[in-house]
Short mmCIF file of C-alpha atoms and ligand atoms in Angstrom, two decimals:
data_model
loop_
_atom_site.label_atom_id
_atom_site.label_comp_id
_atom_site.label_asym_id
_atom_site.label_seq_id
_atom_site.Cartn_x
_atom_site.Cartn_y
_atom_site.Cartn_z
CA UNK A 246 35.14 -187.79 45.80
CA UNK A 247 38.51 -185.17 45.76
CA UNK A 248 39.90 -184.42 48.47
CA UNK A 249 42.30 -181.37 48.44
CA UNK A 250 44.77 -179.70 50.88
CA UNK A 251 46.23 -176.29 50.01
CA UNK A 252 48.86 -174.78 52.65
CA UNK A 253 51.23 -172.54 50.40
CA UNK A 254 51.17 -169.89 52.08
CA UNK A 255 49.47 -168.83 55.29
CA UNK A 256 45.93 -170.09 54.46
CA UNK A 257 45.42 -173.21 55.71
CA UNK A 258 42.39 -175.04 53.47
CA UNK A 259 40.83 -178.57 52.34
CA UNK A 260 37.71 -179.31 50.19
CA UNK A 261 36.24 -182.21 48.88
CA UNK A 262 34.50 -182.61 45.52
CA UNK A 263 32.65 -184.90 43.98
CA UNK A 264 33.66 -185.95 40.66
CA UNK A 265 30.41 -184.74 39.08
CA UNK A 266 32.15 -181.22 40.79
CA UNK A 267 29.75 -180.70 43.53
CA UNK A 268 31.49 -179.44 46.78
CA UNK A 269 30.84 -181.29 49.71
CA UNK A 270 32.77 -179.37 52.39
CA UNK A 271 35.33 -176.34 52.02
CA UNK A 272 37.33 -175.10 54.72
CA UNK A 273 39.79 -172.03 54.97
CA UNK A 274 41.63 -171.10 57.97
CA UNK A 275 43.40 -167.52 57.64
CA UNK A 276 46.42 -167.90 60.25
CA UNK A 277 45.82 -164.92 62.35
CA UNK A 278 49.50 -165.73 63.85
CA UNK A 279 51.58 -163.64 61.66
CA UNK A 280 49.72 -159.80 61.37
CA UNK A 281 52.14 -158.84 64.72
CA UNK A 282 55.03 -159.13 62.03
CA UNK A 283 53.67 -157.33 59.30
CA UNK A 284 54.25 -160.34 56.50
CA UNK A 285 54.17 -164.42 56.87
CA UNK A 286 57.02 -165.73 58.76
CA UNK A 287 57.33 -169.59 56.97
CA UNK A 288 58.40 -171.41 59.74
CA UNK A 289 55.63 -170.26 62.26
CA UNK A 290 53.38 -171.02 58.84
CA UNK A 291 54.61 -174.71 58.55
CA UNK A 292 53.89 -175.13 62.24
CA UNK A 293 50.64 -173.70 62.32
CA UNK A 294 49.29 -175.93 59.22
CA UNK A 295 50.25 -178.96 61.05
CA UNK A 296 48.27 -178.05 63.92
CA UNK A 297 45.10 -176.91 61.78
CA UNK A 298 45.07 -179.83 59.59
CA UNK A 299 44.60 -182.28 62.06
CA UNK A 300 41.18 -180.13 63.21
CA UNK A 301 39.98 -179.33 59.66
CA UNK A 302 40.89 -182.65 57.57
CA UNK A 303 38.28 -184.54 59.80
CA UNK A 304 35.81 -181.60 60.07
CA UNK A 305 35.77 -181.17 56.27
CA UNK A 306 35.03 -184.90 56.44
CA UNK A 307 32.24 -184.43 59.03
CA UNK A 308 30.83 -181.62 56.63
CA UNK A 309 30.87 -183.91 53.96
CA UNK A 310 28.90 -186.78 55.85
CA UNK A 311 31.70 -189.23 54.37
CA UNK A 312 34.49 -191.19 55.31
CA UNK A 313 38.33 -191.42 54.24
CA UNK A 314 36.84 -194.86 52.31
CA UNK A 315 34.90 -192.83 50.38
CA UNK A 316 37.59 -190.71 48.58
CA UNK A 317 38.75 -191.50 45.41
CA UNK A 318 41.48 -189.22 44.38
CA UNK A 319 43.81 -187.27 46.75
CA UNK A 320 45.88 -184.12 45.95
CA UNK A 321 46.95 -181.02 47.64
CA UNK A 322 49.15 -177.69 46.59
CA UNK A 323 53.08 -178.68 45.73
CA UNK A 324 54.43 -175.41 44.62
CA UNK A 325 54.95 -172.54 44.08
CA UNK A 326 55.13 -171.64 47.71
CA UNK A 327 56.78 -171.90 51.09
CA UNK A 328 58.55 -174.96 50.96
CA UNK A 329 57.63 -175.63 54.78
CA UNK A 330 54.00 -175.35 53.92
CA UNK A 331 53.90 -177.07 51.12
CA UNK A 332 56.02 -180.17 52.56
CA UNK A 333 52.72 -180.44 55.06
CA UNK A 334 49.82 -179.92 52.89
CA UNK A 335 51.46 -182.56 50.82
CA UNK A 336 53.02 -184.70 52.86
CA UNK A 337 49.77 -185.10 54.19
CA UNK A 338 47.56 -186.19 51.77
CA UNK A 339 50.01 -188.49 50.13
CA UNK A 340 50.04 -190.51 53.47
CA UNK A 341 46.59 -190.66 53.12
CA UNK A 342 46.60 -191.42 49.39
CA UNK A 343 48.96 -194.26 50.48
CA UNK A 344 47.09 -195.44 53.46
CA UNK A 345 43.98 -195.79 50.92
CA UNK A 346 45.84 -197.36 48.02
CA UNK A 347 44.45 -193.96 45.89
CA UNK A 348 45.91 -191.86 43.43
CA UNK A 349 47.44 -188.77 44.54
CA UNK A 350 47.62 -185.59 42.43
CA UNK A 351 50.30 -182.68 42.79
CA UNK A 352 48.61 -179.12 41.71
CA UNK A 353 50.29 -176.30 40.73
CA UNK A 354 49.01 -173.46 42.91
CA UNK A 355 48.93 -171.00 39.90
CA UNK A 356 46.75 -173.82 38.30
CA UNK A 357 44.15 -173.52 41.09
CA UNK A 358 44.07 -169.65 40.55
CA UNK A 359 43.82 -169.89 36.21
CA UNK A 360 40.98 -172.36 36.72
CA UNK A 361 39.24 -171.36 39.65
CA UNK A 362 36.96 -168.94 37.34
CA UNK A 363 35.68 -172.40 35.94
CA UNK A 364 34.03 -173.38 39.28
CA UNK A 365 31.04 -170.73 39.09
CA UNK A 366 31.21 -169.35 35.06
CA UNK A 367 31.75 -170.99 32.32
CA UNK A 368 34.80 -170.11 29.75
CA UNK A 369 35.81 -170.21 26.34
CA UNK A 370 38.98 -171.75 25.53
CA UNK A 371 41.56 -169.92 25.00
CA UNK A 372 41.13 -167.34 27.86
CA UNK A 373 42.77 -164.38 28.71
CA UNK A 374 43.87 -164.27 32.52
CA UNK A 375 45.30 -161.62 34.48
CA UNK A 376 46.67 -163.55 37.44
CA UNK A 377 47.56 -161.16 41.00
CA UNK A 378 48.52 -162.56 43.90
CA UNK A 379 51.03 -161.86 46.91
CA UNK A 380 53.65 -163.86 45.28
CA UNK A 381 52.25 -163.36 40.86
CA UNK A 382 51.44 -161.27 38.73
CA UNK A 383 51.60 -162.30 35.54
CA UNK A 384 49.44 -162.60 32.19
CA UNK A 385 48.02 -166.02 30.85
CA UNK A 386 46.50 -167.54 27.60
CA UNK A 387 44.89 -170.28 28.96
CA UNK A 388 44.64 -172.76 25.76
CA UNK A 389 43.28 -175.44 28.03
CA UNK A 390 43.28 -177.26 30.95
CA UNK A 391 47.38 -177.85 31.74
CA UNK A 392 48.33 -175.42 28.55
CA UNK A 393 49.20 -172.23 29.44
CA UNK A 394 50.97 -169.12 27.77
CA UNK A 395 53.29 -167.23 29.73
CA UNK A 396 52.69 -163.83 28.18
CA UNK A 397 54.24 -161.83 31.03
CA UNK A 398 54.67 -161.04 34.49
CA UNK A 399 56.23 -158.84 36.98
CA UNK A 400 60.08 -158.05 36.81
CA UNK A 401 60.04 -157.10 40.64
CA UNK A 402 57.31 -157.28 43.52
CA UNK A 403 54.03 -158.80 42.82
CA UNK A 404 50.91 -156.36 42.95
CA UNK A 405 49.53 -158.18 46.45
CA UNK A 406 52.92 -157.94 47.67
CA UNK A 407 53.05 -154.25 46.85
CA UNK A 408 49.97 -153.42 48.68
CA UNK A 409 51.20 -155.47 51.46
CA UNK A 410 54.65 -153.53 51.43
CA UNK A 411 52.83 -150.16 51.54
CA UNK A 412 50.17 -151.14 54.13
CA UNK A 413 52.93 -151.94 56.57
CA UNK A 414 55.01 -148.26 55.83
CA UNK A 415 51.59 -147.02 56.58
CA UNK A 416 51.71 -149.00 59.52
CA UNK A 417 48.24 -150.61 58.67
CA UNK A 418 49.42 -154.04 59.07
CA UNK A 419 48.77 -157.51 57.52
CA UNK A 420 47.40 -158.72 54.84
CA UNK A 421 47.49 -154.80 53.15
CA UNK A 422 45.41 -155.53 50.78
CA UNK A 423 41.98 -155.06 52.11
CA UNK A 424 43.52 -152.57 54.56
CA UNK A 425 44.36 -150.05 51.56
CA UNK A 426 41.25 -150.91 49.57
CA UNK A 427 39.05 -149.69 52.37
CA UNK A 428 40.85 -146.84 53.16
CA UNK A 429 41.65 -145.68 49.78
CA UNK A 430 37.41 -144.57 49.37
CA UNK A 431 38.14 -142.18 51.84
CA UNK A 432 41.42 -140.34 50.34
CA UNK A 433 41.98 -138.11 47.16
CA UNK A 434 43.71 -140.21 44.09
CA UNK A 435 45.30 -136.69 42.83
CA UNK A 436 46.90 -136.04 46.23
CA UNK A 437 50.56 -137.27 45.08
CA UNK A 438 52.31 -138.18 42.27
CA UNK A 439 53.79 -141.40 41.96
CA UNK A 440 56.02 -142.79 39.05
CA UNK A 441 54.60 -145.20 36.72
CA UNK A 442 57.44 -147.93 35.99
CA UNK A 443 58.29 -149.26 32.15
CA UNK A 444 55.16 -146.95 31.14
CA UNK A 445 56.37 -147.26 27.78
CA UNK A 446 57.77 -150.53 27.51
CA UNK A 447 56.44 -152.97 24.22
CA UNK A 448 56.20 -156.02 26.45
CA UNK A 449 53.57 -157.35 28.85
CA UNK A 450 55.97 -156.98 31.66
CA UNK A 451 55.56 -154.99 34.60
CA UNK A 452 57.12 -153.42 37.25
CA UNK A 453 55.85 -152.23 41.04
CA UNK A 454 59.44 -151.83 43.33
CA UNK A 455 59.43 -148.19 41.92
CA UNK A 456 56.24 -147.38 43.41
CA UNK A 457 56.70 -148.82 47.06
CA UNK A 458 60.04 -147.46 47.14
CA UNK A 459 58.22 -143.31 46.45
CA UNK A 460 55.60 -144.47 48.96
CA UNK A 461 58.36 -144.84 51.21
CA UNK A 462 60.17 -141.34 50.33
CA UNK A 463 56.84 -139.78 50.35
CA UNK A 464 56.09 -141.31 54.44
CA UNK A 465 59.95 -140.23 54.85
CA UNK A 466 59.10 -136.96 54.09
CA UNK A 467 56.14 -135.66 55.83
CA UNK A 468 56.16 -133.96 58.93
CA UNK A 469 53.28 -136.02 60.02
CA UNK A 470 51.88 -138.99 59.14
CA UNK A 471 48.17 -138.37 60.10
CA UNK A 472 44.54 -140.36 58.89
CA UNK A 473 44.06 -138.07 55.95
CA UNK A 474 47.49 -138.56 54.91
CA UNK A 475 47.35 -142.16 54.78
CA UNK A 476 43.75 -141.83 53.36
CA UNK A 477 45.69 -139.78 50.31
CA UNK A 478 48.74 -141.76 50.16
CA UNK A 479 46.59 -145.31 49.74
CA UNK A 480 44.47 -143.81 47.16
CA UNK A 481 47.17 -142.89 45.24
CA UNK A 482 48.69 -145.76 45.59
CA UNK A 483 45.68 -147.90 44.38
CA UNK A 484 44.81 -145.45 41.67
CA UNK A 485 48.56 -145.78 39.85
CA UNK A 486 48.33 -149.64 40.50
CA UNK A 487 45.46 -149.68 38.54
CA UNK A 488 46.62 -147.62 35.79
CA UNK A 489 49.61 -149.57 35.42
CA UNK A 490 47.33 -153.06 35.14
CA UNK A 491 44.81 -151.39 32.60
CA UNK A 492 47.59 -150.27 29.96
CA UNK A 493 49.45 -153.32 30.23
CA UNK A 494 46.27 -155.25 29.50
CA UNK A 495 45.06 -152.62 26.81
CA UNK A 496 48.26 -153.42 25.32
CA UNK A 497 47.67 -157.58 25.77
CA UNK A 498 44.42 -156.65 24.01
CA UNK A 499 45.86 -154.68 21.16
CA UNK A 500 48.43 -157.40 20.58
CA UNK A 501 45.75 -160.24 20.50
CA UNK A 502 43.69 -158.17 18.22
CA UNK A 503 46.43 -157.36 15.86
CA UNK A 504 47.75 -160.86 15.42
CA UNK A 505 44.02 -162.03 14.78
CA UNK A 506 43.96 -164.24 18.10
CA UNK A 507 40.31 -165.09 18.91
CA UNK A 508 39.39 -164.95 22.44
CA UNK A 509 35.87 -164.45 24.11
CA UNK A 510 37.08 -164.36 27.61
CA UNK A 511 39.12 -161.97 30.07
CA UNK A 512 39.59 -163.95 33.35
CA UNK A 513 40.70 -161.74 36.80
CA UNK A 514 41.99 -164.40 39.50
CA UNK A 515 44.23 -164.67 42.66
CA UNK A 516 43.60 -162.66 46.12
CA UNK A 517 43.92 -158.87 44.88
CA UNK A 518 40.79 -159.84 41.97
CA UNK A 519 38.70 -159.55 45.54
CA UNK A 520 39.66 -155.77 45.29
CA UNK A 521 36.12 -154.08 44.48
CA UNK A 522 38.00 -151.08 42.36
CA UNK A 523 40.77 -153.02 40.61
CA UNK A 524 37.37 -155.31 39.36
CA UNK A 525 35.33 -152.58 38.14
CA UNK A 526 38.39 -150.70 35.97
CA UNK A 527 38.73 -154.22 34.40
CA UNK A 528 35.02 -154.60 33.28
CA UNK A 529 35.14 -151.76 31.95
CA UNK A 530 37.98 -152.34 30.21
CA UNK A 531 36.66 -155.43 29.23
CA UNK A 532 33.71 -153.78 27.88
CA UNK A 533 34.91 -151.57 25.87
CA UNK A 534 37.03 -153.84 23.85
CA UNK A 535 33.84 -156.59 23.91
CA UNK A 536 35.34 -159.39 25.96
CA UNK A 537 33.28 -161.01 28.72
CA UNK A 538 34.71 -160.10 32.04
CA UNK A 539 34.90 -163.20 34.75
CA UNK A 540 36.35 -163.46 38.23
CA UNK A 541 35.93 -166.00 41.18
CA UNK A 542 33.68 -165.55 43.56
CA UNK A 543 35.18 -163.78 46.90
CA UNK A 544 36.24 -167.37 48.96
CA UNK A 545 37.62 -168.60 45.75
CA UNK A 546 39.96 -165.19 45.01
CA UNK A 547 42.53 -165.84 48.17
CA UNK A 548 44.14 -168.85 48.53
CA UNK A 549 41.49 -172.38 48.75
CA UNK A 550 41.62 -175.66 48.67
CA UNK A 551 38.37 -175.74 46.42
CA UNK A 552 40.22 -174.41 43.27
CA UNK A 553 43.30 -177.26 43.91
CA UNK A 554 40.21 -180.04 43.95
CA UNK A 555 38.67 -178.16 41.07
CA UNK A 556 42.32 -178.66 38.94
CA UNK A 557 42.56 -181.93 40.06
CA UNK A 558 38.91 -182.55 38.73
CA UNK A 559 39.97 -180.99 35.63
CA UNK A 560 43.28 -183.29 35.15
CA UNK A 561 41.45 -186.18 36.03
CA UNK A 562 38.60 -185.80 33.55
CA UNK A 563 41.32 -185.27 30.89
CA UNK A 564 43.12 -188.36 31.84
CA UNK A 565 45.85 -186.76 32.81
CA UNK A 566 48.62 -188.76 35.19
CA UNK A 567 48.59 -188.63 38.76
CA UNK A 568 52.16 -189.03 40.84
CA UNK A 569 52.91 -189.78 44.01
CA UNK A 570 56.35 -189.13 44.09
CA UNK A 571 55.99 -185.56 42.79
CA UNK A 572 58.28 -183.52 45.09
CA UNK A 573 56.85 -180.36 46.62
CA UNK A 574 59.06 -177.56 44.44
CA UNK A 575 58.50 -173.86 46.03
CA UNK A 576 59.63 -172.52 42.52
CA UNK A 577 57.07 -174.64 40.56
CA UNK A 578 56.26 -172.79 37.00
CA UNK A 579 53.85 -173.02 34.73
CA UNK A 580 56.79 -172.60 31.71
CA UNK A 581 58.62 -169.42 30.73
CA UNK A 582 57.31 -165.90 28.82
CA UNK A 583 56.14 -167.01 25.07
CA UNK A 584 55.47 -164.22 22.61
CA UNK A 585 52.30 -164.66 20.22
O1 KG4 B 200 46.09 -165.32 46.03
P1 KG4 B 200 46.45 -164.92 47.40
O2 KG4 B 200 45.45 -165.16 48.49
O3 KG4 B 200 47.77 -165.60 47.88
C1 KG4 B 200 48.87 -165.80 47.04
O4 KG4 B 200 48.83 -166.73 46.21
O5 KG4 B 200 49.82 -164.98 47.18
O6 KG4 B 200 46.82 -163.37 47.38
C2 KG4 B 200 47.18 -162.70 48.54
C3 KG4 B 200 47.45 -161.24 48.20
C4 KG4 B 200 47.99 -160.45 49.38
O7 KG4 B 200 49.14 -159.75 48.98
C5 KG4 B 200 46.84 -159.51 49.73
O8 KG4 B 200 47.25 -158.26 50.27
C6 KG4 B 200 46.18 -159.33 48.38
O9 KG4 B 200 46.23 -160.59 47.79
N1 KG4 B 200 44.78 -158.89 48.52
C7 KG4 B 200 44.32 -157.72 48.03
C8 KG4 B 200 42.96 -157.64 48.44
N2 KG4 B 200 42.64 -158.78 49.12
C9 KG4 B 200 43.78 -159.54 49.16
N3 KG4 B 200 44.92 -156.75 47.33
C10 KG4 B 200 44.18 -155.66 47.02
N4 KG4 B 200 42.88 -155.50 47.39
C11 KG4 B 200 42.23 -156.47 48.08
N5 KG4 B 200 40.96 -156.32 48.43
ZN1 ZN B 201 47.37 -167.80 45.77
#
């Protein structure tokens, strides 16, 4: 058996896996603690996965119908992340990997999200992977299990963090992601115009602070900020988002194509892959250029322990090291941009 803590940000989560990758138990606790300040304040994070580990590491064990005896390998989230959180989550199950005399192995949270399509589909290696999360966004050839290819990422704010930044000019709250995805069906995507930043830039690089900052102009400058407004505004919003994510793909495609790089595979992962629109313009995308489209299921898009147990299942299968005296790094990459 795995067990896994993951606690990088304000999801507090454990799993445990077999190591014939059955799960056993899965737990995810969203901290409801931080929508009254529109964004995750890390020190009221830290505190609050103290106090939800100790109810959920033995309730996951409960679940399981085992005992700390019966766990094999230990590992939670060490980066990237807030370093608060991820001082717990790991802190954590090291002491318990010592207590037990067990391995313990550090996962890179961006790992969890790359492989966490593996859990319900099965891939080709090398994969394409479009990872976008609160903190991400970037583009991955994954080779294999621990090599990756940095093909590109965001210059500025992260996609989720966009959405998050625009839900709370909006006034819609926390997390914004959701919030503008279910609003957004109810608005007109042609009500605004909003700029579409390094549209005809050669790399796989992308920008969104352009966009949040004409969201905010465009709430500056109406007269009144009513339900069909913000119905119009999110729409737009999500519609130029997804424009900017489809050409920058069509162009990872092109480039892949062009240099005769084989891949079978286009992978959608992290929290905003849960967003029903942004999934649907990438299988068609997908489609069209005859890749197969894959995403994690719903619980596995956000942040979860499962996909950290699932890496850890992976690493240990290859033989790769575990190491206890890995120090939780909140700036933890996975290497820098590589061109093909
Ligand atoms: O992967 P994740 O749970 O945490 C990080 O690793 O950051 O991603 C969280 C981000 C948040 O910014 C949230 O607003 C966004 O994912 N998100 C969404 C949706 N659900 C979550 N963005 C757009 N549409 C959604 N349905
Ligand atoms: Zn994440």
């Amino acid at each position: 058996m795995i067990f896994a803590i993951e606690t990088s940000c304000d999801e507090t989560s454990t799993a445990v896996l077999s190591l014939d990758g059955k799960f056993l138990s899965h737990i995810i606790v969203n901290q409801q603690n931080h929508k009254k300040f529109g964004g995750v304040v890390p020190e009221i994070a830290s505190r609050a996965h103290l106090e939800i580990l100790q109810t959920i590491v033995p309730q996951s064990l409960d679940e399981a119908k085992i005992e700390l005896n019966n766990i094999e390998l230990f590992s939670a989230t060490c980066g990237p992340g807030l370093i608060g959180g991820l001082l717990v989550g790991s802190t954590m199950a090291k002491s318990m990997a010592i207590g037990r005399d067990k391995p313990f192995y550090p996962i890179n949270h961006l790992e969890g999200h790359l492989l966490s399509p593996l859990i319900t589909n099965k891939l080709n290696f090398p994969y394409l992977a479009i990872l976008l999360t609160g903190g991400h966004t970037q583009v991955y050839l994954v080779e294999n299990i621990g090599i990756y290819k940095l093909l590109g990422e965001t210059v500025d704010d992260a996609v989720g963090e966009s959405f998050d930044k625009v839900a709370k000019l909006l006034g819609l709250g926390y997390p914004g992601g959701p919030v503008i995805e279910k609003i957004a069906v109810l608005g007109n995507e042609k009500a605004f115009h909003l700029p579409h930043p390094l549209e005809f830039e050669k790399s796989l690089n992308f920008s969104f602070s352009g966009i949040k900052t004409a969201v905010s102009l465009l709430v500056k400058n109406q007269p009144k900020i009513n339900k069909k407004i913000k119905n119009d505004i999110a729409a737009t919003f999500q519609s130029k988002i997804i424009e900017i994510l489809i050409k920058r793909t069509t162009l990872a495609f092109t480039i892949l194509k062009k240099k005769n790089y084989e891949i079978k595979d286009v992978a959608l992962v992290g929290g905003v892959a849960a967003n029903k629109k942004i999934n649907e313009s990438f299988k068609k995308l997908c489609n069209k250029f005859n890749y197969r489209f894959v995403f994690p299921t719903q619980e596995m898009c956000g942040d979860n322990a499962a996909m950290i147990a699932w890496a850890c299942l992976q690493r240990y299968k290859k033989n790769m090291k575990p190491d206890i005296n890995f120090k939780a790094n909140p700036r933890w990459s996975l290497g820098k941009i590589v061109s093909l």
